[in-house]
Every structure is written in C-alpha cells, then in structure tokens.
Amino acid sequence: MTYKINITERVLHFKQPAGTSRGTYTTRRSWFLRLTSDEQPGRVGIGECAPLPNLSCDDIPDYASVLREMCDRFEASGSIDYDLMRPYPSMLFGLETALMNHNACSPMLFDTAFGRGEEGIPINGLVWMGTFDEMFERMEEKMRQGFCCIKLKIGAIDFDHELELIRHIRESFTKEQIELRVDANGAFAPQEALGKLEKLACYDIHSIEQPVRQGQWEAMAQLCKESPLAIALDEELIGVNETKRKQELLDVIRPAYIILKPSLHGGMSGAEEWIRLARERGIGSWVTSALESNVGLNAIAHFTAHTYGSGITMPQGLGTGMLFTDNIPMPLEIRGDKLWYMGNFETNTVCPAIKL
C-alpha cells in the first residue's frame, strides 16, 4: 500500500482556562495527520498528535520536523515502526489513529457495543482548578448535570479550602451517590503527602492521582503502602516506554491504579501493554484523554471500549469533548454521565469533511 500523509497544525482555544497545579492552559496546539492511499483514493484517515507542554516526553522544540520525519518513514515502509516511535507517544498515537481510521473507512475504529451505539461509556465530571468560588460553582454544575463520579483538580489553592469543597459534597451526597476522585498532579511534597491524604480520607475519596511529583519511586512506594487512600499513577508513567522498565515500576511502587493517556503513555499499543501488565499484578486502571480535540477523544473512546469490553462500570476520563470553542465535530455526545458514539460506522462521513 502506498500512503501519503499531509500534516496541518492548529491551535484550539479553551472555553474557560484549564487550571492544574502545573499551570493554566488557555490554548491547545495539535498537529493533524491526513492519511490517503493511491490504491484506495476514496478513503481518508485522520489522526491527532497533541503533546502537552512541559509534560509529554516528546514535547520537543523540533516537534514538527520530527513528526514529518516519522511520517516520511511510514510512507516509505507502509507500516508503523513501533521501536522507532516508542520515544514519541503523541506522534505514535496520531499515526495509529490515522491508519486505523483509513482502514476502517469510519471514525469507528473498533466494532464494539459502544461503536454500534448500543452502550455509553461512563465518565467522570471534571472540575478544574480555580478560585474557591469558581471551583464551588463548577462542582455544583457537574452534580446538576447528573454525574455520579466527580474528579477535582487540587493543589493550586489553599488545601483547607479544597477540603471545604469536598466537605460540601459529602454533606449532600454519600459515597454511594457521588464517587469523588482527586488529582494533585504531583503538587504535594513527600514529607507532607501522607498527612494530607489522611485528611482527604475522612471524606470517602475513591482515589488520588499522582500525589507527589513523578520520579520519586521510593517515596511513592512508601506512600502507597501507608496511604489510607488508593493511589493512582499518571505522570509517573510518562517516558517509561520499555516493557522491562514498566514491569519494574509497577513492581516497585505497587499502586492501586494506573491511568492511561495514549498520547502520553505510548500510543494505543503502549497503553494496552500498560493495562495488560497492571492486570497481571492485580492493579486496576482507567483511560483518560489528554486534552485532545474531538479527533483524539473519539479514538481514545473507541480504544477504551475495545480494551475493556462491553459493560464498562469504572468511570473513564473522557468528558473533554466540550472544552474548546473551535473543536472539530465528531459523532460524540454526552448524555448524563455517559459518552455515546452517534456516527454511521459504515461510511466515513466525518473525516473527509474536516478542513485541515
């Protein structure tokens, strides 16, 4: 098969600032791959490459030129060189998506109950960091929308104020009614982390993501042993791309959960390996987007449905489809606390219409 890839760079704009403990995003830069083939001129595959600034292991100054080189190599061989692309997970994810989209002739990348519109995927409602009043208002809005699982970004405002927000939820909703997750994005110092986790545990928190900064394996392992809260690893997995190193990380830290973002954690193939290795060790997992446009979100949703199978009960982090003012239309819809796929999977009616 002879392939051709055109690359288009776009900047997307957030409807409201997306605050984390590492900073606030107001725009999002993505590179879109448009894959065609001479043998099948009517087919188009679209993929999104979207590294997160100061976080992705492939957030490099010459990103555009390296991406072009990776695409040139794919065009020359007609296949993905996974060993070559291992250090570039966001590029790998975009190329995987474009190729699968092209071959499926549909934005439905896998034939699943989700892809056929028979099942929705449960998702959490995400509350970004902000002032106390902003977070309070966003939190109440998510509850009004019917979310049964709410994820709070913490670590940017006063910790006691964050506890007050959580206390407000628990005054009205039990853990059976609202599942609470918190994400510290590595904001806690190791020496203070356990004390903060003990305070959070008073409010029936499901889990906390990345309480301390990544790269401190011994400190994280000790925290996982002593914490009254289940700990989930996220940033810790970034840049750990070799199978042996993945096994070592899981065996040393022994978290309760790992959280997979294909753009950060090895593309779909790398994320699938992480999930398999975690299952072998009795470690749970779920999948989230990494603030991609709807193109990337669509691919991650279909990957999630394929990987976990029918009847998913664990809320996933796939509620990011409404973040941008200038998002790319895809056949996705949030109803209540579930993400649904609404597309016609027999013909590729969406991707050719994307103006790149």
mmCIF file of C-alpha atoms in Angstrom:
data_model
loop_
_atom_site.group_PDB
_atom_site.id
_atom_site.type_symbol
_atom_site.label_atom_id
_atom_site.label_comp_id
_atom_site.label_asym_id
_atom_site.label_seq_id
_atom_site.Cartn_x
_atom_site.Cartn_y
_atom_site.Cartn_z
ATOM 1 C CA MET A 1 0.000 0.000 0.000
ATOM 2 C CA THR A 2 1.327 3.452 -0.927
ATOM 3 C CA TYR A 3 0.406 6.099 1.635
ATOM 4 C CA LYS A 4 0.624 9.874 1.686
ATOM 5 C CA ILE A 5 0.386 11.974 4.855
ATOM 6 C CA ASN A 6 -0.320 15.700 4.982
ATOM 7 C CA ILE A 7 0.240 17.498 8.294
ATOM 8 C CA THR A 8 -1.740 20.524 9.462
ATOM 9 C CA GLU A 9 -1.048 22.441 12.672
ATOM 10 C CA ARG A 10 -3.949 24.023 14.530
ATOM 11 C CA VAL A 11 -4.390 25.952 17.761
ATOM 12 C CA LEU A 12 -7.594 25.273 19.705
ATOM 13 C CA HIS A 13 -8.979 27.692 22.293
ATOM 14 C CA PHE A 14 -10.405 26.682 25.665
ATOM 15 C CA LYS A 15 -13.851 27.961 26.591
ATOM 16 C CA GLN A 16 -12.505 28.644 30.073
ATOM 17 C CA PRO A 17 -8.955 28.414 31.441
ATOM 18 C CA ALA A 18 -7.994 24.850 32.328
ATOM 19 C CA GLY A 19 -6.098 25.116 35.605
ATOM 20 C CA THR A 20 -3.758 22.473 37.003
ATOM 21 C CA SER A 21 -1.039 22.618 39.662
ATOM 22 C CA ARG A 22 1.476 22.897 36.793
ATOM 23 C CA GLY A 23 -0.164 25.958 35.266
ATOM 24 C CA THR A 24 -3.205 27.058 33.293
ATOM 25 C CA TYR A 25 -3.997 26.228 29.674
ATOM 26 C CA THR A 26 -5.866 28.730 27.501
ATOM 27 C CA THR A 27 -4.918 27.238 24.113
ATOM 28 C CA ARG A 28 -4.042 23.769 22.830
ATOM 29 C CA ARG A 29 -1.729 23.075 19.887
ATOM 30 C CA SER A 30 -2.308 19.945 17.801
ATOM 31 C CA TRP A 31 -0.905 18.519 14.602
ATOM 32 C CA PHE A 32 -3.414 16.644 12.448
ATOM 33 C CA LEU A 33 -2.397 13.873 10.065
ATOM 34 C CA ARG A 34 -4.437 13.333 6.904
ATOM 35 C CA LEU A 35 -3.595 9.913 5.503
ATOM 36 C CA THR A 36 -4.559 8.809 1.978
ATOM 37 C CA SER A 37 -3.533 5.978 -0.325
ATOM 38 C CA ASP A 38 -3.241 5.700 -4.099
ATOM 39 C CA GLU A 39 -4.853 2.268 -4.092
ATOM 40 C CA GLN A 40 -7.950 3.464 -2.218
ATOM 41 C CA PRO A 41 -8.455 7.093 -3.300
ATOM 42 C CA GLY A 42 -11.846 7.458 -1.610
ATOM 43 C CA ARG A 43 -10.524 6.759 1.868
ATOM 44 C CA VAL A 44 -9.140 9.308 4.297
ATOM 45 C CA GLY A 45 -7.701 8.691 7.753
ATOM 46 C CA ILE A 46 -7.327 11.470 10.317
ATOM 47 C CA GLY A 47 -5.110 11.320 13.401
ATOM 48 C CA GLU A 48 -4.190 13.868 16.051
ATOM 49 C CA CYS A 49 -0.757 14.440 17.546
ATOM 50 C CA ALA A 50 -1.033 16.645 20.624
ATOM 51 C CA PRO A 51 1.872 16.732 23.107
ATOM 52 C CA LEU A 52 1.235 18.509 26.381
ATOM 53 C CA PRO A 53 3.704 21.361 27.004
ATOM 54 C CA ASN A 54 6.236 20.677 29.754
ATOM 55 C CA LEU A 55 4.755 17.253 30.371
ATOM 56 C CA SER A 56 4.884 14.939 27.347
ATOM 57 C CA CYS A 57 8.171 13.118 26.859
ATOM 58 C CA ASP A 58 8.019 14.165 23.200
ATOM 59 C CA ASP A 59 7.359 17.851 23.890
ATOM 60 C CA ILE A 60 10.453 18.845 21.919
ATOM 61 C CA PRO A 61 11.446 22.122 20.196
ATOM 62 C CA ASP A 62 11.645 20.498 16.744
ATOM 63 C CA TYR A 63 8.386 18.579 17.126
ATOM 64 C CA ALA A 64 7.037 19.464 13.671
ATOM 65 C CA SER A 65 10.190 18.365 11.838
ATOM 66 C CA VAL A 66 10.486 15.097 13.793
ATOM 67 C CA LEU A 67 6.816 14.371 13.118
ATOM 68 C CA ARG A 68 7.401 14.941 9.417
ATOM 69 C CA GLU A 69 10.354 12.551 9.535
ATOM 70 C CA MET A 70 8.264 9.868 11.262
ATOM 71 C CA CYS A 71 5.544 10.253 8.636
ATOM 72 C CA ASP A 72 8.106 10.087 5.816
ATOM 73 C CA ARG A 73 9.431 6.823 7.225
ATOM 74 C CA PHE A 74 5.886 5.453 7.422
ATOM 75 C CA GLU A 75 5.226 6.482 3.813
ATOM 76 C CA ALA A 76 8.424 4.723 2.702
ATOM 77 C CA SER A 77 7.693 1.452 4.529
ATOM 78 C CA GLY A 78 3.897 1.365 4.610
ATOM 79 C CA SER A 79 3.905 0.279 8.267
ATOM 80 C CA ILE A 80 4.493 1.743 11.740
ATOM 81 C CA ASP A 81 7.942 1.167 13.216
ATOM 82 C CA TYR A 82 6.954 0.869 16.870
ATOM 83 C CA ASP A 83 10.535 0.618 18.145
ATOM 84 C CA LEU A 84 11.493 3.797 16.320
ATOM 85 C CA MET A 85 8.421 5.693 17.527
ATOM 86 C CA ARG A 86 8.496 4.498 21.125
ATOM 87 C CA PRO A 87 10.030 7.785 22.392
ATOM 88 C CA TYR A 88 7.303 9.787 20.601
ATOM 89 C CA PRO A 89 3.964 8.629 22.060
ATOM 90 C CA SER A 90 1.826 11.537 20.832
ATOM 91 C CA MET A 91 3.127 11.059 17.280
ATOM 92 C CA LEU A 92 2.584 7.314 17.515
ATOM 93 C CA PHE A 93 -0.976 7.807 18.743
ATOM 94 C CA GLY A 94 -1.775 10.149 15.861
ATOM 95 C CA LEU A 95 -0.332 7.772 13.281
ATOM 96 C CA GLU A 96 -2.079 4.752 14.801
ATOM 97 C CA THR A 97 -5.380 6.640 14.709
ATOM 98 C CA ALA A 98 -4.954 7.852 11.131
ATOM 99 C CA LEU A 99 -4.101 4.364 9.874
ATOM 100 C CA MET A 100 -6.965 2.694 11.731
ATOM 101 C CA ASN A 101 -9.402 5.383 10.599
ATOM 102 C CA HIS A 102 -8.281 4.908 6.997
ATOM 103 C CA ASN A 103 -8.542 1.117 7.127
ATOM 104 C CA ALA A 104 -11.939 1.181 8.845
ATOM 105 C CA CYS A 105 -13.229 3.839 6.447
ATOM 106 C CA SER A 106 -15.011 5.180 9.515
ATOM 107 C CA PRO A 107 -14.315 7.082 12.744
ATOM 108 C CA MET A 108 -15.488 3.882 14.475
ATOM 109 C CA LEU A 109 -12.062 2.311 14.955
ATOM 110 C CA PHE A 110 -13.273 -0.921 16.584
ATOM 111 C CA ASP A 111 -16.510 -2.865 16.238
ATOM 112 C CA THR A 112 -17.862 -2.680 19.792
ATOM 113 C CA ALA A 113 -21.175 -2.119 21.536
ATOM 114 C CA PHE A 114 -20.055 1.494 22.068
ATOM 115 C CA GLY A 115 -19.190 1.875 18.393
ATOM 116 C CA ARG A 116 -22.581 0.480 17.363
ATOM 117 C CA GLY A 117 -24.328 2.997 19.613
ATOM 118 C CA GLU A 118 -25.640 0.273 21.927
ATOM 119 C CA GLU A 119 -23.722 1.320 25.058
ATOM 120 C CA GLY A 120 -22.351 4.521 26.507
ATOM 121 C CA ILE A 121 -19.077 4.735 28.400
ATOM 122 C CA PRO A 122 -19.413 6.073 31.978
ATOM 123 C CA ILE A 123 -17.271 9.168 32.511
ATOM 124 C CA ASN A 124 -16.333 11.419 35.384
ATOM 125 C CA GLY A 125 -17.198 15.100 35.598
ATOM 126 C CA LEU A 126 -14.008 17.161 35.734
ATOM 127 C CA VAL A 127 -13.678 20.256 37.934
ATOM 128 C CA TRP A 128 -10.665 22.385 37.011
ATOM 129 C CA MET A 129 -8.626 24.358 39.484
ATOM 130 C CA GLY A 130 -9.600 27.949 40.127
ATOM 131 C CA THR A 131 -10.622 30.190 42.980
ATOM 132 C CA PHE A 132 -12.756 28.694 45.717
ATOM 133 C CA ASP A 133 -15.905 30.268 44.281
ATOM 134 C CA GLU A 134 -15.099 29.110 40.738
ATOM 135 C CA MET A 135 -14.475 25.535 41.808
ATOM 136 C CA PHE A 136 -17.566 25.531 44.002
ATOM 137 C CA GLU A 137 -19.741 26.671 41.102
ATOM 138 C CA ARG A 138 -18.203 24.187 38.657
ATOM 139 C CA MET A 139 -18.627 21.364 41.136
ATOM 140 C CA GLU A 140 -22.325 22.111 41.672
ATOM 141 C CA GLU A 141 -22.853 22.332 37.907
ATOM 142 C CA LYS A 142 -21.395 18.843 37.423
ATOM 143 C CA MET A 143 -23.703 17.474 40.088
ATOM 144 C CA ARG A 144 -26.705 19.133 38.434
ATOM 145 C CA GLN A 145 -25.709 17.560 35.142
ATOM 146 C CA GLY A 146 -26.085 14.146 36.716
ATOM 147 C CA PHE A 147 -22.516 12.968 37.108
ATOM 148 C CA CYS A 148 -22.091 10.128 39.604
ATOM 149 C CA CYS A 149 -18.295 10.489 39.630
ATOM 150 C CA ILE A 150 -16.581 13.859 40.030
ATOM 151 C CA LYS A 151 -12.859 14.476 39.696
ATOM 152 C CA LEU A 152 -11.383 17.531 41.405
ATOM 153 C CA LYS A 153 -8.073 19.057 40.410
ATOM 154 C CA ILE A 154 -6.381 20.082 43.662
ATOM 155 C CA GLY A 155 -3.090 21.589 44.742
ATOM 156 C CA ALA A 156 -3.380 25.173 43.494
ATOM 157 C CA ILE A 157 -5.445 26.888 46.188
ATOM 158 C CA ASP A 158 -5.269 26.621 49.957
ATOM 159 C CA PHE A 159 -5.607 22.970 50.993
ATOM 160 C CA ASP A 160 -8.141 23.791 53.720
ATOM 161 C CA HIS A 161 -10.356 25.472 51.111
ATOM 162 C CA GLU A 162 -10.116 22.365 48.959
ATOM 163 C CA LEU A 163 -11.187 20.270 51.926
ATOM 164 C CA GLU A 164 -14.139 22.602 52.390
ATOM 165 C CA LEU A 165 -15.230 21.970 48.795
ATOM 166 C CA ILE A 166 -15.064 18.251 49.372
ATOM 167 C CA ARG A 167 -16.881 18.595 52.687
ATOM 168 C CA HIS A 168 -19.701 20.400 50.864
ATOM 169 C CA ILE A 169 -20.182 17.440 48.528
ATOM 170 C CA ARG A 170 -20.232 14.927 51.347
ATOM 171 C CA GLU A 171 -22.786 16.948 53.303
ATOM 172 C CA SER A 172 -25.253 16.355 50.469
ATOM 173 C CA PHE A 173 -24.119 13.138 48.809
ATOM 174 C CA THR A 174 -22.839 9.852 50.196
ATOM 175 C CA LYS A 175 -20.032 7.902 48.533
ATOM 176 C CA GLU A 176 -22.709 5.627 47.061
ATOM 177 C CA GLN A 177 -24.326 8.646 45.389
ATOM 178 C CA ILE A 178 -21.199 10.536 44.276
ATOM 179 C CA GLU A 179 -17.791 8.953 43.745
ATOM 180 C CA LEU A 180 -15.044 11.504 44.387
ATOM 181 C CA ARG A 181 -11.610 11.402 42.813
ATOM 182 C CA VAL A 182 -8.903 13.999 43.320
ATOM 183 C CA ASP A 183 -5.881 14.745 41.158
ATOM 184 C CA ALA A 184 -2.913 16.505 42.741
ATOM 185 C CA ASN A 185 -0.707 16.449 39.608
ATOM 186 C CA GLY A 186 2.305 15.906 41.886
ATOM 187 C CA ALA A 187 1.614 19.027 43.985
ATOM 188 C CA PHE A 188 2.313 17.527 47.452
ATOM 189 C CA ALA A 189 5.787 17.421 48.962
ATOM 190 C CA PRO A 190 6.691 13.866 50.056
ATOM 191 C CA GLN A 191 7.018 14.861 53.715
ATOM 192 C CA GLU A 192 3.506 16.363 53.821
ATOM 193 C CA ALA A 193 1.690 13.985 51.480
ATOM 194 C CA LEU A 194 0.638 11.333 54.000
ATOM 195 C CA GLY A 195 -0.876 13.901 56.372
ATOM 196 C CA LYS A 196 -2.927 15.420 53.557
ATOM 197 C CA LEU A 197 -4.079 12.007 52.360
ATOM 198 C CA GLU A 198 -5.243 11.182 55.890
ATOM 199 C CA LYS A 199 -7.363 14.355 55.936
ATOM 200 C CA LEU A 200 -8.808 13.590 52.495
ATOM 201 C CA ALA A 201 -9.657 10.053 53.589
ATOM 202 C CA CYS A 202 -12.216 11.437 56.040
ATOM 203 C CA TYR A 203 -14.457 12.237 53.078
ATOM 204 C CA ASP A 204 -14.651 8.824 51.413
ATOM 205 C CA ILE A 205 -12.407 9.690 48.468
ATOM 206 C CA HIS A 206 -12.194 6.945 45.835
ATOM 207 C CA SER A 207 -8.582 7.666 44.870
ATOM 208 C CA ILE A 208 -5.943 10.331 44.441
ATOM 209 C CA GLU A 209 -3.893 10.729 41.285
ATOM 210 C CA GLN A 210 -0.168 11.398 41.474
ATOM 211 C CA PRO A 211 0.060 12.927 44.983
ATOM 212 C CA VAL A 212 3.813 13.622 44.675
ATOM 213 C CA ARG A 213 5.964 14.585 41.720
ATOM 214 C CA GLN A 214 6.961 11.738 39.412
ATOM 215 C CA GLY A 215 10.409 10.159 39.522
ATOM 216 C CA GLN A 216 10.450 9.556 43.283
ATOM 217 C CA TRP A 217 9.809 5.823 43.188
ATOM 218 C CA GLU A 218 10.841 5.058 46.769
ATOM 219 C CA ALA A 219 8.741 7.862 48.224
ATOM 220 C CA MET A 220 5.749 6.890 46.092
ATOM 221 C CA ALA A 221 6.110 3.211 47.007
ATOM 222 C CA GLN A 222 6.158 4.066 50.722
ATOM 223 C CA LEU A 223 3.147 6.322 50.290
ATOM 224 C CA CYS A 224 1.235 3.541 48.522
ATOM 225 C CA LYS A 225 1.940 1.246 51.466
ATOM 226 C CA GLU A 226 0.838 3.731 54.133
ATOM 227 C CA SER A 227 -1.882 5.760 52.447
ATOM 228 C CA PRO A 228 -5.479 5.370 53.644
ATOM 229 C CA LEU A 229 -6.476 6.373 50.092
ATOM 230 C CA ALA A 230 -5.988 4.377 46.921
ATOM 231 C CA ILE A 231 -3.228 5.971 44.842
ATOM 232 C CA ALA A 232 -3.333 6.114 41.051
ATOM 233 C CA LEU A 233 -0.271 6.817 38.921
ATOM 234 C CA ASP A 234 -0.490 9.143 35.937
ATOM 235 C CA GLU A 235 2.537 11.367 35.240
ATOM 236 C CA GLU A 236 4.693 8.636 36.785
ATOM 237 C CA LEU A 237 4.200 6.546 33.640
ATOM 238 C CA ILE A 238 5.392 9.229 31.197
ATOM 239 C CA GLY A 239 8.592 8.307 29.401
ATOM 240 C CA VAL A 240 8.558 4.748 30.730
ATOM 241 C CA ASN A 241 8.255 3.058 27.357
ATOM 242 C CA GLU A 242 10.258 -0.181 27.575
ATOM 243 C CA THR A 243 8.407 -3.296 28.771
ATOM 244 C CA LYS A 244 11.051 -4.209 31.356
ATOM 245 C CA ARG A 245 11.007 -0.716 32.814
ATOM 246 C CA LYS A 246 7.200 -0.749 33.018
ATOM 247 C CA GLN A 247 7.321 -4.023 34.932
ATOM 248 C CA GLU A 248 9.937 -2.629 37.294
ATOM 249 C CA LEU A 249 7.891 0.497 38.023
ATOM 250 C CA LEU A 250 4.734 -1.474 38.809
ATOM 251 C CA ASP A 251 6.621 -3.986 40.956
ATOM 252 C CA VAL A 252 8.424 -1.307 42.962
ATOM 253 C CA ILE A 253 5.586 1.174 43.548
ATOM 254 C CA ARG A 254 2.595 -1.215 43.596
ATOM 255 C CA PRO A 255 -0.136 1.421 43.096
ATOM 256 C CA ALA A 256 -3.827 0.659 43.378
ATOM 257 C CA TYR A 257 -4.467 2.053 39.875
ATOM 258 C CA ILE A 258 -2.738 3.386 36.797
ATOM 259 C CA ILE A 259 -4.311 5.960 34.481
ATOM 260 C CA LEU A 260 -3.596 5.757 30.772
ATOM 261 C CA LYS A 261 -3.443 8.595 28.271
ATOM 262 C CA PRO A 262 -2.449 7.147 24.890
ATOM 263 C CA SER A 263 -0.898 10.467 23.806
ATOM 264 C CA LEU A 264 1.408 10.351 26.832
ATOM 265 C CA HIS A 265 1.838 6.662 27.534
ATOM 266 C CA GLY A 266 2.944 5.013 24.315
ATOM 267 C CA GLY A 267 0.046 5.424 21.927
ATOM 268 C CA MET A 268 -2.720 2.826 21.875
ATOM 269 C CA SER A 269 -0.222 -0.024 21.715
ATOM 270 C CA GLY A 270 1.763 1.241 24.701
ATOM 271 C CA ALA A 271 -1.350 1.955 26.776
ATOM 272 C CA GLU A 272 -2.665 -1.514 26.024
ATOM 273 C CA GLU A 273 0.611 -3.012 27.275
ATOM 274 C CA TRP A 274 0.418 -0.964 30.490
ATOM 275 C CA ILE A 275 -3.113 -2.244 31.121
ATOM 276 C CA ARG A 276 -2.092 -5.865 30.499
ATOM 277 C CA LEU A 277 0.907 -5.629 32.837
ATOM 278 C CA ALA A 278 -1.248 -3.988 35.520
ATOM 279 C CA ARG A 279 -3.899 -6.708 35.259
ATOM 280 C CA GLU A 280 -1.221 -9.371 35.756
ATOM 281 C CA ARG A 281 -0.370 -7.691 39.076
ATOM 282 C CA GLY A 282 -3.919 -7.070 40.279
ATOM 283 C CA ILE A 283 -3.635 -3.326 39.624
ATOM 284 C CA GLY A 284 -6.689 -1.501 38.315
ATOM 285 C CA SER A 285 -6.741 1.068 35.535
ATOM 286 C CA TRP A 286 -8.823 3.518 33.575
ATOM 287 C CA VAL A 287 -8.278 5.667 30.490
ATOM 288 C CA THR A 288 -8.441 9.435 30.095
ATOM 289 C CA SER A 289 -7.903 11.912 27.302
ATOM 290 C CA ALA A 290 -5.033 14.396 27.389
ATOM 291 C CA LEU A 291 -6.964 17.482 26.280
ATOM 292 C CA GLU A 292 -7.029 16.454 22.635
ATOM 293 C CA SER A 293 -9.656 17.722 20.225
ATOM 294 C CA ASN A 294 -12.636 15.523 19.415
ATOM 295 C CA VAL A 295 -10.487 13.677 16.854
ATOM 296 C CA GLY A 296 -8.201 12.322 19.562
ATOM 297 C CA LEU A 297 -11.055 11.901 22.031
ATOM 298 C CA ASN A 298 -13.000 9.796 19.547
ATOM 299 C CA ALA A 299 -10.037 7.463 19.042
ATOM 300 C CA ILE A 300 -9.437 7.135 22.800
ATOM 301 C CA ALA A 301 -13.112 6.354 23.437
ATOM 302 C CA HIS A 302 -13.144 3.556 20.850
ATOM 303 C CA PHE A 303 -9.837 2.238 22.215
ATOM 304 C CA THR A 304 -11.330 2.210 25.724
ATOM 305 C CA ALA A 305 -14.424 0.294 24.602
ATOM 306 C CA HIS A 306 -12.260 -2.223 22.741
ATOM 307 C CA THR A 307 -9.768 -2.690 25.584
ATOM 308 C CA TYR A 308 -12.215 -3.080 28.489
ATOM 309 C CA GLY A 309 -15.052 -4.713 26.560
ATOM 310 C CA SER A 310 -18.796 -4.406 26.976
ATOM 311 C CA GLY A 311 -20.421 -3.236 30.203
ATOM 312 C CA ILE A 312 -17.759 -0.822 31.477
ATOM 313 C CA THR A 313 -18.596 0.283 35.023
ATOM 314 C CA MET A 314 -15.442 2.201 36.007
ATOM 315 C CA PRO A 315 -15.908 5.886 35.053
ATOM 316 C CA GLN A 316 -13.342 6.959 32.463
ATOM 317 C CA GLY A 317 -11.817 10.402 31.916
ATOM 318 C CA LEU A 318 -13.452 11.067 28.552
ATOM 319 C CA GLY A 319 -15.567 14.125 29.279
ATOM 320 C CA THR A 320 -13.351 16.640 27.471
ATOM 321 C CA GLY A 321 -15.311 16.971 24.227
ATOM 322 C CA MET A 322 -16.829 20.360 25.116
ATOM 323 C CA LEU A 323 -13.623 22.131 26.185
ATOM 324 C CA PHE A 324 -12.862 24.176 23.080
ATOM 325 C CA THR A 325 -14.658 26.983 21.285
ATOM 326 C CA ASP A 326 -13.312 25.753 17.945
ATOM 327 C CA ASN A 327 -13.367 21.988 18.387
ATOM 328 C CA ILE A 328 -13.635 19.615 15.423
ATOM 329 C CA PRO A 329 -17.073 17.993 15.062
ATOM 330 C CA MET A 330 -17.172 14.255 15.690
ATOM 331 C CA PRO A 331 -20.141 11.935 16.342
ATOM 332 C CA LEU A 332 -19.779 12.008 20.138
ATOM 333 C CA GLU A 333 -22.402 13.073 22.652
ATOM 334 C CA ILE A 334 -22.517 13.248 26.448
ATOM 335 C CA ARG A 335 -25.831 12.154 27.914
ATOM 336 C CA GLY A 336 -25.954 12.332 31.687
ATOM 337 C CA ASP A 337 -22.728 10.750 32.875
ATOM 338 C CA LYS A 338 -22.001 8.678 29.764
ATOM 339 C CA LEU A 339 -20.239 9.299 26.474
ATOM 340 C CA TRP A 340 -22.064 7.958 23.410
ATOM 341 C CA TYR A 341 -20.969 7.428 19.819
ATOM 342 C CA MET A 342 -23.530 8.610 17.294
ATOM 343 C CA GLY A 343 -21.760 8.046 13.971
ATOM 344 C CA ASN A 344 -22.570 5.997 10.901
ATOM 345 C CA PHE A 345 -19.847 3.356 11.022
ATOM 346 C CA GLU A 346 -20.448 2.024 7.514
ATOM 347 C CA THR A 347 -19.159 5.066 5.646
ATOM 348 C CA ASN A 348 -16.564 7.657 6.514
ATOM 349 C CA THR A 349 -18.891 10.650 6.625
ATOM 350 C CA VAL A 350 -16.981 12.678 9.192
ATOM 351 C CA CYS A 351 -13.257 12.740 8.461
ATOM 352 C CA PRO A 352 -13.353 13.922 4.819
ATOM 353 C CA ALA A 353 -15.358 16.932 5.978
ATOM 354 C CA ILE A 354 -12.629 18.088 8.364
ATOM 355 C CA LYS A 355 -10.966 21.103 6.786
ATOM 356 C CA LEU A 356 -7.290 20.743 7.553
#
